[in-house]
């Protein structure tokens, strides 16, 4: 028989870890919107740490289920459907939090990709504009201009 209290605690710990990850993803989203590279780097480090905590928590939960021969989906769902409502609610809360985390993570990835495309296109346009201004170099090709030109920084 499964020790219900252990499973309940495990679900609650995992849900709390997912909630913490959700907060990090919200912070990451704000940094993406602001093009804040320093904050994104800090979020990436924190996110990696939180993901490791989640992986460890999940491993404990799976080990607990395996120890009670509930590691198969059918066996687990059969046990859960007969379990007390508090266990069912804890499991549903965990799954709900996981769905929110996955959706926000996917949204952040799409937004980051969109922002990266925008930044790349902007840099390309600025480089092309700088080439048009500079004209041709000594070798007959377009002059190569660095992003920080002397023209812009000259006194």
mmCIF file of C-alpha atoms in Angstrom, residues 56-134:
data_model
loop_
_atom_site.group_PDB
_atom_site.id
_atom_site.type_symbol
_atom_site.label_atom_id
_atom_site.label_comp_id
_atom_site.label_asym_id
_atom_site.label_seq_id
_atom_site.Cartn_x
_atom_site.Cartn_y
_atom_site.Cartn_z
ATOM 1 C CA UNK A 56 15.348 15.745 -8.322
ATOM 2 C CA UNK A 57 11.814 16.070 -6.957
ATOM 3 C CA UNK A 58 10.352 14.184 -9.904
ATOM 4 C CA UNK A 59 12.937 11.416 -9.462
ATOM 5 C CA UNK A 60 11.907 11.039 -5.799
ATOM 6 C CA UNK A 61 8.229 10.859 -6.740
ATOM 7 C CA UNK A 62 8.890 8.287 -9.451
ATOM 8 C CA UNK A 63 11.028 6.219 -7.055
ATOM 9 C CA UNK A 64 8.221 6.304 -4.489
ATOM 10 C CA UNK A 65 5.728 5.119 -7.091
ATOM 11 C CA UNK A 66 8.093 2.395 -8.338
ATOM 12 C CA UNK A 67 8.670 1.155 -4.791
ATOM 13 C CA UNK A 68 4.924 0.530 -4.570
ATOM 14 C CA UNK A 69 4.559 -0.978 -8.052
ATOM 15 C CA UNK A 70 2.766 2.118 -9.324
ATOM 16 C CA UNK A 71 5.315 3.153 -11.932
ATOM 17 C CA UNK A 72 3.114 2.229 -14.891
ATOM 18 C CA UNK A 73 0.565 4.787 -16.048
ATOM 19 C CA UNK A 74 -2.353 2.360 -15.783
ATOM 20 C CA UNK A 75 -1.415 1.206 -12.280
ATOM 21 C CA UNK A 76 -0.856 4.791 -11.122
ATOM 22 C CA UNK A 77 -4.146 6.092 -12.536
ATOM 23 C CA UNK A 78 -6.033 3.147 -11.072
ATOM 24 C CA UNK A 79 -4.504 3.817 -7.653
ATOM 25 C CA UNK A 80 -5.117 7.565 -7.936
ATOM 26 C CA UNK A 81 -8.760 7.162 -8.908
ATOM 27 C CA UNK A 82 -9.339 5.142 -5.722
ATOM 28 C CA UNK A 83 -7.233 7.483 -3.537
ATOM 29 C CA UNK A 84 -8.604 10.062 -1.147
ATOM 30 C CA UNK A 85 -9.647 13.430 -2.623
ATOM 31 C CA UNK A 86 -6.676 15.289 -1.094
ATOM 32 C CA UNK A 87 -4.264 13.118 -3.119
ATOM 33 C CA UNK A 88 -6.279 13.571 -6.300
ATOM 34 C CA UNK A 89 -6.383 17.333 -5.763
ATOM 35 C CA UNK A 90 -2.646 17.470 -5.090
ATOM 36 C CA UNK A 91 -1.973 15.568 -8.308
ATOM 37 C CA UNK A 92 -4.320 17.816 -10.288
ATOM 38 C CA UNK A 93 -2.648 20.924 -8.839
ATOM 39 C CA UNK A 94 0.743 19.562 -9.885
ATOM 40 C CA UNK A 95 -0.469 18.861 -13.420
ATOM 41 C CA UNK A 96 -2.148 22.268 -13.646
ATOM 42 C CA UNK A 97 1.021 24.078 -12.536
ATOM 43 C CA UNK A 98 3.070 22.020 -14.987
ATOM 44 C CA UNK A 99 0.751 23.014 -17.847
ATOM 45 C CA UNK A 100 1.111 26.709 -16.932
ATOM 46 C CA UNK A 101 4.913 26.377 -16.813
ATOM 47 C CA UNK A 102 5.036 24.627 -20.191
ATOM 48 C CA UNK A 103 2.771 27.221 -21.824
ATOM 49 C CA UNK A 104 4.769 30.173 -20.486
ATOM 50 C CA UNK A 105 8.072 28.555 -21.394
ATOM 51 C CA UNK A 106 6.836 27.964 -24.956
ATOM 52 C CA UNK A 107 5.588 31.562 -25.132
ATOM 53 C CA UNK A 108 8.938 32.893 -23.910
ATOM 54 C CA UNK A 109 10.822 30.791 -26.447
ATOM 55 C CA UNK A 110 8.635 32.101 -29.276
ATOM 56 C CA UNK A 111 8.973 35.682 -28.063
ATOM 57 C CA UNK A 112 12.755 35.366 -27.693
ATOM 58 C CA UNK A 113 13.014 33.961 -31.225
ATOM 59 C CA UNK A 114 10.871 36.831 -32.545
ATOM 60 C CA UNK A 115 13.017 39.388 -30.717
ATOM 61 C CA UNK A 116 16.209 37.776 -32.004
ATOM 62 C CA UNK A 117 14.896 37.934 -35.572
ATOM 63 C CA UNK A 118 13.956 41.589 -35.089
ATOM 64 C CA UNK A 119 17.402 42.441 -33.669
ATOM 65 C CA UNK A 120 19.169 40.605 -36.503
ATOM 66 C CA UNK A 121 17.050 42.322 -39.161
ATOM 67 C CA UNK A 122 17.651 45.704 -37.529
ATOM 68 C CA UNK A 123 21.417 45.177 -37.464
ATOM 69 C CA UNK A 124 21.382 44.083 -41.093
ATOM 70 C CA UNK A 125 19.400 47.172 -42.100
ATOM 71 C CA UNK A 126 21.758 49.450 -40.168
ATOM 72 C CA UNK A 127 24.812 47.829 -41.762
ATOM 73 C CA UNK A 128 23.299 48.214 -45.242
ATOM 74 C CA UNK A 129 22.483 51.834 -44.509
ATOM 75 C CA UNK A 130 26.040 52.435 -43.293
ATOM 76 C CA UNK A 131 27.416 50.864 -46.488
ATOM 77 C CA UNK A 132 25.240 53.156 -48.596
ATOM 78 C CA UNK A 133 26.518 56.197 -46.693
ATOM 79 C CA UNK A 134 30.165 55.140 -46.834
#
